Amino acid sequence: MRPVHTALAVLVAAVWGFNFVVIQIGLDHFPPLLLSALRFLVAALPAVFFVGRPKAAWKWIVGVGIALGVAKFGLLFTGMDAGMPAGLSSLVLQIQSVFTAVLAAVVLRERPGRVRVLGMAVALAGIAVAAVDGGTSGPVLGFTLVVAAAACWGVSNVLTRKAAPPDALNFMVWVCTVPVLPLLALSLLLEGPERDLAALRALDWSGAAVIGYVAWVSTVFGFAAWSYLLRRYPASSVAPFSLLVPVFGMSSAALVLGESVSGLRWLAAVLLVGGVALTSLAPARAANRTGVGSGVSAGSPPATAAASPVPSGSLRTSGAAAPRSG
């Protein structure tokens, strides 16, 4: 890759990693489900008027929108609101690559090779270490919700692989339109109209900046830049940069939020990132390979490897070509 494109890939990873810190700050302004709804609303508008009509079937747009937008991000934001630290969330969410590989084996008949199985085992060991660390420094409920978010991300990855969208950015923008109303309804039901209205009335420049970052910087810019890189270079050259997301997430959380990073958490990071690298970049043996990269952001171009994580504060696409963001 050219140096300028390498710098762009690192910048996207930094944007997605820092997104977890921004989400944590945003949760001081908004209830989690309302914040997630606003994120998708602002990401979809006005972009939806510039990307043209949907180029993928609506069943896939709605399916990914529900699995990724409503389930994955709803659970992630709620888990962080329940006390899951931003840095640890950025790390634990990467276990989505294991869920994606398992679901791909069941649904898409992709047979994981020995290297990928080893990577899954190493990543699970990292989650076990992170669970021990989380048990001493954070609530069990928040940790469980973030793991559940990673599982939902795996579902959306497989759905995106099945959809095989011809235009990743078009697909993602239209996916962003799906979660808005369901998340608003859930927020009104579970968080209450009084709490939602109070948060909207108290909207200030800080809250608006949070929404702008998670919607435009992390989602629109991050995914557009990632898709640009994937159009110019093989997925195997671009995907490894997504491994930097939890590194930036943990580092920025420590610097900005003052989160401590224990020895156990660093060990979990080494195991998880190493396991995800093996799981994501090792080729899969598929009975019926589509040659399509899975996606979380909301779709990614054709890829050769099967499961790599995306952002959490942002939308990402999993698969060798998949982004990982917060």
PDB file of N, CA and C in Angstrom, residues 60 63 128 138 141 163 167 209 212 220 269 273 278-279 281 316:
ATOM      1  N   TRP A  60     -32.619  -8.237   2.627  1.00  0.00           N
ATOM      2  CA  TRP A  60     -31.285  -8.211   3.219  1.00  0.00           C
ATOM      3  C   TRP A  60     -31.034  -6.888   3.931  1.00  0.00           C
ATOM      4  N   GLY A  63     -32.984  -7.185   7.133  1.00  0.00           N
ATOM      5  CA  GLY A  63     -32.377  -8.193   8.012  1.00  0.00           C
ATOM      6  C   GLY A  63     -31.110  -7.683   8.675  1.00  0.00           C
ATOM      7  N   ALA A 128     -12.176 -15.284  27.878  1.00  0.00           N
ATOM      8  CA  ALA A 128     -12.198 -15.821  29.240  1.00  0.00           C
ATOM      9  C   ALA A 128     -11.356 -14.947  30.172  1.00  0.00           C
ATOM     10  N   GLY A 138     -15.827  -4.502  36.498  1.00  0.00           N
ATOM     11  CA  GLY A 138     -17.061  -4.040  35.875  1.00  0.00           C
ATOM     12  C   GLY A 138     -18.204  -5.015  36.113  1.00  0.00           C
ATOM     13  N   LEU A 141     -23.462  -7.949  33.972  1.00  0.00           N
ATOM     14  CA  LEU A 141     -24.526  -7.698  32.992  1.00  0.00           C
ATOM     15  C   LEU A 141     -23.989  -6.945  31.791  1.00  0.00           C
ATOM     16  N   ALA A 163     -26.284 -11.427   1.185  1.00  0.00           N
ATOM     17  CA  ALA A 163     -26.810 -10.346   0.353  1.00  0.00           C
ATOM     18  C   ALA A 163     -25.875 -10.014  -0.800  1.00  0.00           C
ATOM     19  N   ASP A 167     -22.775  -2.570  -4.100  1.00  0.00           N
ATOM     20  CA  ASP A 167     -22.275  -1.248  -3.717  1.00  0.00           C
ATOM     21  C   ASP A 167     -22.343  -1.165  -2.194  1.00  0.00           C
ATOM     22  N   ALA A 209     -22.087  17.249  19.258  1.00  0.00           N
ATOM     23  CA  ALA A 209     -20.799  16.798  18.736  1.00  0.00           C
ATOM     24  C   ALA A 209     -20.673  15.284  18.816  1.00  0.00           C
ATOM     25  N   GLY A 212     -22.710  13.888  15.979  1.00  0.00           N
ATOM     26  CA  GLY A 212     -22.006  14.138  14.731  1.00  0.00           C
ATOM     27  C   GLY A 212     -20.835  13.191  14.526  1.00  0.00           C
ATOM     28  N   VAL A 220     -20.076   7.346   8.481  1.00  0.00           N
ATOM     29  CA  VAL A 220     -20.022   7.726   7.070  1.00  0.00           C
ATOM     30  C   VAL A 220     -18.580   7.839   6.571  1.00  0.00           C
ATOM     31  N   ALA A 269      -6.074  -8.748  25.564  1.00  0.00           N
ATOM     32  CA  ALA A 269      -5.925  -8.065  24.280  1.00  0.00           C
ATOM     33  C   ALA A 269      -5.006  -8.834  23.348  1.00  0.00           C
ATOM     34  N   VAL A 273      -6.680 -10.296  20.005  1.00  0.00           N
ATOM     35  CA  VAL A 273      -6.212  -9.761  18.721  1.00  0.00           C
ATOM     36  C   VAL A 273      -5.486 -10.841  17.931  1.00  0.00           C
ATOM     37  N   LEU A 278      -5.830 -14.731  13.354  1.00  0.00           N
ATOM     38  CA  LEU A 278      -5.815 -16.082  12.778  1.00  0.00           C
ATOM     39  C   LEU A 278      -7.181 -16.442  12.197  1.00  0.00           C
ATOM     40  N   THR A 279      -8.242 -16.105  12.941  1.00  0.00           N
ATOM     41  CA  THR A 279      -9.593 -16.443  12.484  1.00  0.00           C
ATOM     42  C   THR A 279      -9.975 -15.673  11.235  1.00  0.00           C
ATOM     43  N   LEU A 281      -7.939 -13.968   8.946  1.00  0.00           N
ATOM     44  CA  LEU A 281      -7.074 -13.953   7.774  1.00  0.00           C
ATOM     45  C   LEU A 281      -6.774 -15.329   7.208  1.00  0.00           C
ATOM     46  N   ARG A 316     -19.506  -1.664  10.891  1.00  0.00           N
ATOM     47  CA  ARG A 316     -18.396  -2.250  10.177  1.00  0.00           C
ATOM     48  C   ARG A 316     -18.845  -3.452   9.427  1.00  0.00           C
TER      49      ARG A 316
END
